[in-house]
Amino acid sequence: MKKPTQERRKKMIKCITFDLDDTLWAVGPVVRAANHTLYEWLYENAPLFNQTYQLRDLNTLRDHVLTQQPEISYSVSRIRMEVLKFGLMQAGYSPDITAKLAEEAFAVFYKARQKVEFFEHALSMLETLKASGYMLGAISNGNADVQQVGLSHLMDFQFSADSAGVEKPDPLIFNQMLAHTQLKPEQVIHVGDHPIHDIEGAQTAGLWSIWVNLNEQQWEGDHLPDAEVSCLDDLPARIEEIHATRRARL
C-alpha cells in the first residue's frame, strides 16, 4: 500500500546545509589579508609585539599554544585569542594590558576575516535554492559569520565549531543542527569541500552529502559522496537528483 501523499511529502529533502570556507569562498586569501590587517594594527597599538615577532611567527605561536592547550583545538577563535595573549605577554606587556590588547586585536582580525570574495555562482545558487523553498544553513569549523559576510538573507541558521564545542566530522555538530531544525537526517543534504570534515561527517550523521570539488581532484575517501559538483551552478540540479532518488525510495 502506498503511503499518503502528505506523509510522503514530509519525508522529502527539506534542508541544505553548507560548509563555508573553501566551499563558498577561498579562505586562504581571506586569512592572509586579515593577518596583515592584524599585524598593522599591532604595529600601531602594540609595538613590542612587532619588535619581537614577524607575521610568519604566528604559526609558531599557534603550535606552542596548542601544545599547551590541546583542549581548545576545535576553536579557531579561542586559538587566535590565546596566540595573541601569549605573544603579547612574551613581548613584555603586563597581564592587564595584554588582556585589553588581545581583545582589541582579535576584534580587528575578526572584522577583517569576514571580508570574503564569493566563488562564481555561489550567491545565485543560494538564491535559487532559497526560492525553491529549501531551508538553508551553515555548519562550519571556521569563524566566519553568515551575517557579517552578507548571507543573513539567505541562511536560516548557523552552527560553528566555536558554538558547538566540537568540530566536524564529529556528529555532535550535525546532531545539534537536526535538533534545531527538527528534521531527520535523511531530510538534510550537507554540502562541503572537505572529504573528511564535510562528507565523512555528514555520512556518519546519516545526512546526504555533496562534495564541492572545484579543483576537480580525485576522490580518495572510503565512501563516495552522494553527488559531486565542480561548479557551484550545478548544485541545484544535483540536489534535485538526490531529491528524486529519495522520493523513489519511499
PDB file of N, CA, C and O in Angstrom, residues 12-52:
ATOM      1  N   MET A  12      10.521  14.176   2.268  1.00  0.00           N
ATOM      2  CA  MET A  12      11.389  14.700   1.228  1.00  0.00           C
ATOM      3  C   MET A  12      12.521  15.545   1.819  1.00  0.00           C
ATOM      4  O   MET A  12      12.500  15.919   2.976  1.00  0.00           O
ATOM      5  N   ILE A  13      13.501  15.884   0.968  1.00  0.00           N
ATOM      6  CA  ILE A  13      14.589  16.756   1.388  1.00  0.00           C
ATOM      7  C   ILE A  13      14.024  18.126   1.754  1.00  0.00           C
ATOM      8  O   ILE A  13      13.325  18.762   0.967  1.00  0.00           O
ATOM      9  N   LYS A  14      14.349  18.588   2.949  1.00  0.00           N
ATOM     10  CA  LYS A  14      13.829  19.856   3.434  1.00  0.00           C
ATOM     11  C   LYS A  14      14.901  20.929   3.603  1.00  0.00           C
ATOM     12  O   LYS A  14      14.602  22.119   3.544  1.00  0.00           O
ATOM     13  N   CYS A  15      16.126  20.513   3.857  1.00  0.00           N
ATOM     14  CA  CYS A  15      17.153  21.464   4.292  1.00  0.00           C
ATOM     15  C   CYS A  15      18.488  21.162   3.616  1.00  0.00           C
ATOM     16  O   CYS A  15      18.858  19.990   3.448  1.00  0.00           O
ATOM     17  N   ILE A  16      19.191  22.224   3.234  1.00  0.00           N
ATOM     18  CA  ILE A  16      20.541  22.105   2.674  1.00  0.00           C
ATOM     19  C   ILE A  16      21.490  22.870   3.594  1.00  0.00           C
ATOM     20  O   ILE A  16      21.280  24.067   3.848  1.00  0.00           O
ATOM     21  N   THR A  17      22.496  22.190   4.117  1.00  0.00           N
ATOM     22  CA  THR A  17      23.493  22.861   4.951  1.00  0.00           C
ATOM     23  C   THR A  17      24.802  22.985   4.190  1.00  0.00           C
ATOM     24  O   THR A  17      25.145  22.125   3.374  1.00  0.00           O
ATOM     25  N   PHE A  18      25.526  24.042   4.476  1.00  0.00           N
ATOM     26  CA  PHE A  18      26.756  24.352   3.744  1.00  0.00           C
ATOM     27  C   PHE A  18      27.927  24.561   4.682  1.00  0.00           C
ATOM     28  O   PHE A  18      27.813  25.233   5.712  1.00  0.00           O
ATOM     29  N   ASP A  19      29.053  23.982   4.313  1.00  0.00           N
ATOM     30  CA  ASP A  19      30.324  24.443   4.830  1.00  0.00           C
ATOM     31  C   ASP A  19      30.536  25.836   4.229  1.00  0.00           C
ATOM     32  O   ASP A  19      29.904  26.183   3.217  1.00  0.00           O
ATOM     33  N   LEU A  20      31.414  26.638   4.798  1.00  0.00           N
ATOM     34  CA  LEU A  20      31.633  27.993   4.295  1.00  0.00           C
ATOM     35  C   LEU A  20      33.000  28.149   3.630  1.00  0.00           C
ATOM     36  O   LEU A  20      33.098  28.312   2.421  1.00  0.00           O
ATOM     37  N   ASP A  21      34.075  28.067   4.432  1.00  0.00           N
ATOM     38  CA  ASP A  21      35.419  28.256   3.902  1.00  0.00           C
ATOM     39  C   ASP A  21      35.770  27.195   2.864  1.00  0.00           C
ATOM     40  O   ASP A  21      35.619  25.990   3.113  1.00  0.00           O
ATOM     41  N   ASP A  22      36.240  27.649   1.707  1.00  0.00           N
ATOM     42  CA  ASP A  22      36.646  26.804   0.588  1.00  0.00           C
ATOM     43  C   ASP A  22      35.480  26.039  -0.039  1.00  0.00           C
ATOM     44  O   ASP A  22      35.696  25.178  -0.895  1.00  0.00           O
ATOM     45  N   THR A  23      34.263  26.368   0.395  1.00  0.00           N
ATOM     46  CA  THR A  23      33.071  25.850  -0.263  1.00  0.00           C
ATOM     47  C   THR A  23      32.332  26.984  -0.971  1.00  0.00           C
ATOM     48  O   THR A  23      31.955  26.852  -2.137  1.00  0.00           O
ATOM     49  N   LEU A  24      32.159  28.112  -0.276  1.00  0.00           N
ATOM     50  CA  LEU A  24      31.508  29.279  -0.872  1.00  0.00           C
ATOM     51  C   LEU A  24      32.514  30.380  -1.222  1.00  0.00           C
ATOM     52  O   LEU A  24      32.199  31.281  -1.988  1.00  0.00           O
ATOM     53  N   TRP A  25      33.705  30.321  -0.648  1.00  0.00           N
ATOM     54  CA  TRP A  25      34.783  31.256  -0.965  1.00  0.00           C
ATOM     55  C   TRP A  25      36.108  30.612  -0.596  1.00  0.00           C
ATOM     56  O   TRP A  25      36.161  29.640   0.160  1.00  0.00           O
ATOM     57  N   ALA A  26      37.194  31.149  -1.126  1.00  0.00           N
ATOM     58  CA  ALA A  26      38.538  30.664  -0.791  1.00  0.00           C
ATOM     59  C   ALA A  26      38.982  31.303   0.514  1.00  0.00           C
ATOM     60  O   ALA A  26      39.012  32.529   0.630  1.00  0.00           O
ATOM     61  N   VAL A  27      39.340  30.475   1.493  1.00  0.00           N
ATOM     62  CA  VAL A  27      39.656  31.022   2.815  1.00  0.00           C
ATOM     63  C   VAL A  27      41.098  31.509   2.920  1.00  0.00           C
ATOM     64  O   VAL A  27      41.393  32.426   3.688  1.00  0.00           O
ATOM     65  N   GLY A  28      42.019  30.932   2.145  1.00  0.00           N
ATOM     66  CA  GLY A  28      43.423  31.316   2.252  1.00  0.00           C
ATOM     67  C   GLY A  28      43.656  32.810   2.079  1.00  0.00           C
ATOM     68  O   GLY A  28      44.279  33.453   2.942  1.00  0.00           O
ATOM     69  N   PRO A  29      43.188  33.408   0.987  1.00  0.00           N
ATOM     70  CA  PRO A  29      43.391  34.842   0.796  1.00  0.00           C
ATOM     71  C   PRO A  29      42.731  35.685   1.887  1.00  0.00           C
ATOM     72  O   PRO A  29      43.253  36.742   2.252  1.00  0.00           O
ATOM     73  N   VAL A  30      41.588  35.224   2.401  1.00  0.00           N
ATOM     74  CA  VAL A  30      40.879  35.966   3.447  1.00  0.00           C
ATOM     75  C   VAL A  30      41.722  36.033   4.716  1.00  0.00           C
ATOM     76  O   VAL A  30      41.898  37.104   5.311  1.00  0.00           O
ATOM     77  N   VAL A  31      42.253  34.896   5.144  1.00  0.00           N
ATOM     78  CA  VAL A  31      43.037  34.857   6.382  1.00  0.00           C
ATOM     79  C   VAL A  31      44.356  35.603   6.227  1.00  0.00           C
ATOM     80  O   VAL A  31      44.798  36.298   7.142  1.00  0.00           O
ATOM     81  N   ARG A  32      44.976  35.472   5.055  1.00  0.00           N
ATOM     82  CA  ARG A  32      46.235  36.202   4.837  1.00  0.00           C
ATOM     83  C   ARG A  32      46.007  37.711   4.926  1.00  0.00           C
ATOM     84  O   ARG A  32      46.784  38.429   5.569  1.00  0.00           O
ATOM     85  N   ALA A  33      44.942  38.186   4.300  1.00  0.00           N
ATOM     86  CA  ALA A  33      44.646  39.619   4.360  1.00  0.00           C
ATOM     87  C   ALA A  33      44.308  40.049   5.788  1.00  0.00           C
ATOM     88  O   ALA A  33      44.734  41.123   6.246  1.00  0.00           O
ATOM     89  N   ALA A  34      43.560  39.210   6.513  1.00  0.00           N
ATOM     90  CA  ALA A  34      43.202  39.530   7.893  1.00  0.00           C
ATOM     91  C   ALA A  34      44.439  39.550   8.787  1.00  0.00           C
ATOM     92  O   ALA A  34      44.544  40.393   9.696  1.00  0.00           O
ATOM     93  N   ASN A  35      45.378  38.649   8.549  1.00  0.00           N
ATOM     94  CA  ASN A  35      46.617  38.640   9.332  1.00  0.00           C
ATOM     95  C   ASN A  35      47.429  39.909   9.092  1.00  0.00           C
ATOM     96  O   ASN A  35      48.023  40.469  10.026  1.00  0.00           O
ATOM     97  N   HIS A  36      47.479  40.366   7.858  1.00  0.00           N
ATOM     98  CA  HIS A  36      48.200  41.607   7.558  1.00  0.00           C
ATOM     99  C   HIS A  36      47.528  42.797   8.246  1.00  0.00           C
ATOM    100  O   HIS A  36      48.210  43.675   8.788  1.00  0.00           O
ATOM    101  N   THR A  37      46.192  42.815   8.225  1.00  0.00           N
ATOM    102  CA  THR A  37      45.462  43.881   8.912  1.00  0.00           C
ATOM    103  C   THR A  37      45.752  43.851  10.407  1.00  0.00           C
ATOM    104  O   THR A  37      45.968  44.897  11.042  1.00  0.00           O
ATOM    105  N   LEU A  38      45.770  42.648  10.968  1.00  0.00           N
ATOM    106  CA  LEU A  38      46.079  42.481  12.386  1.00  0.00           C
ATOM    107  C   LEU A  38      47.487  42.977  12.701  1.00  0.00           C
ATOM    108  O   LEU A  38      47.696  43.707  13.681  1.00  0.00           O
ATOM    109  N   TYR A  39      48.458  42.584  11.888  1.00  0.00           N
ATOM    110  CA  TYR A  39      49.846  42.943  12.163  1.00  0.00           C
ATOM    111  C   TYR A  39      50.050  44.453  12.071  1.00  0.00           C
ATOM    112  O   TYR A  39      50.813  45.042  12.856  1.00  0.00           O
ATOM    113  N   GLU A  40      49.345  45.089  11.120  1.00  0.00           N
ATOM    114  CA  GLU A  40      49.433  46.546  11.014  1.00  0.00           C
ATOM    115  C   GLU A  40      48.842  47.219  12.256  1.00  0.00           C
ATOM    116  O   GLU A  40      49.380  48.222  12.743  1.00  0.00           O
ATOM    117  N   TRP A  41      47.749  46.655  12.764  1.00  0.00           N
ATOM    118  CA  TRP A  41      47.148  47.212  13.969  1.00  0.00           C
ATOM    119  C   TRP A  41      48.094  47.045  15.159  1.00  0.00           C
ATOM    120  O   TRP A  41      48.260  47.965  15.970  1.00  0.00           O
ATOM    121  N   LEU A  42      48.713  45.894  15.268  1.00  0.00           N
ATOM    122  CA  LEU A  42      49.657  45.652  16.354  1.00  0.00           C
ATOM    123  C   LEU A  42      50.853  46.597  16.265  1.00  0.00           C
ATOM    124  O   LEU A  42      51.372  47.058  17.291  1.00  0.00           O
ATOM    125  N   TYR A  43      51.269  46.911  15.051  1.00  0.00           N
ATOM    126  CA  TYR A  43      52.390  47.836  14.855  1.00  0.00           C
ATOM    127  C   TYR A  43      52.078  49.201  15.455  1.00  0.00           C
ATOM    128  O   TYR A  43      52.948  49.848  16.064  1.00  0.00           O
ATOM    129  N   GLU A  44      50.819  49.622  15.306  1.00  0.00           N
ATOM    130  CA  GLU A  44      50.407  50.928  15.812  1.00  0.00           C
ATOM    131  C   GLU A  44      50.064  50.904  17.298  1.00  0.00           C
ATOM    132  O   GLU A  44      50.257  51.903  18.004  1.00  0.00           O
ATOM    133  N   ASN A  45      49.544  49.794  17.787  1.00  0.00           N
ATOM    134  CA  ASN A  45      48.975  49.755  19.130  1.00  0.00           C
ATOM    135  C   ASN A  45      49.715  48.860  20.118  1.00  0.00           C
ATOM    136  O   ASN A  45      49.492  48.980  21.328  1.00  0.00           O
ATOM    137  N   ALA A  46      50.548  47.974  19.619  1.00  0.00           N
ATOM    138  CA  ALA A  46      51.324  47.090  20.494  1.00  0.00           C
ATOM    139  C   ALA A  46      52.701  46.872  19.877  1.00  0.00           C
ATOM    140  O   ALA A  46      53.055  45.762  19.476  1.00  0.00           O
ATOM    141  N   PRO A  47      53.507  47.924  19.775  1.00  0.00           N
ATOM    142  CA  PRO A  47      54.782  47.847  19.050  1.00  0.00           C
ATOM    143  C   PRO A  47      55.757  46.807  19.596  1.00  0.00           C
ATOM    144  O   PRO A  47      56.579  46.286  18.845  1.00  0.00           O
ATOM    145  N   LEU A  48      55.652  46.496  20.884  1.00  0.00           N
ATOM    146  CA  LEU A  48      56.556  45.477  21.427  1.00  0.00           C
ATOM    147  C   LEU A  48      56.321  44.114  20.768  1.00  0.00           C
ATOM    148  O   LEU A  48      57.268  43.327  20.616  1.00  0.00           O
ATOM    149  N   PHE A  49      55.088  43.855  20.392  1.00  0.00           N
ATOM    150  CA  PHE A  49      54.780  42.591  19.711  1.00  0.00           C
ATOM    151  C   PHE A  49      55.531  42.526  18.381  1.00  0.00           C
ATOM    152  O   PHE A  49      56.174  41.522  18.060  1.00  0.00           O
ATOM    153  N   ASN A  50      55.472  43.602  17.607  1.00  0.00           N
ATOM    154  CA  ASN A  50      56.124  43.618  16.296  1.00  0.00           C
ATOM    155  C   ASN A  50      57.648  43.627  16.406  1.00  0.00           C
ATOM    156  O   ASN A  50      58.332  43.162  15.497  1.00  0.00           O
ATOM    157  N   GLN A  51      58.145  44.154  17.518  1.00  0.00           N
ATOM    158  CA  GLN A  51      59.592  44.106  17.723  1.00  0.00           C
ATOM    159  C   GLN A  51      60.073  42.701  18.064  1.00  0.00           C
ATOM    160  O   GLN A  51      61.252  42.380  17.892  1.00  0.00           O
ATOM    161  N   THR A  52      59.146  41.877  18.556  1.00  0.00           N
ATOM    162  CA  THR A  52      59.500  40.521  18.984  1.00  0.00           C
ATOM    163  C   THR A  52      59.189  39.473  17.915  1.00  0.00           C
ATOM    164  O   THR A  52      59.939  38.505  17.750  1.00  0.00           O
TER     165      THR A  52
END
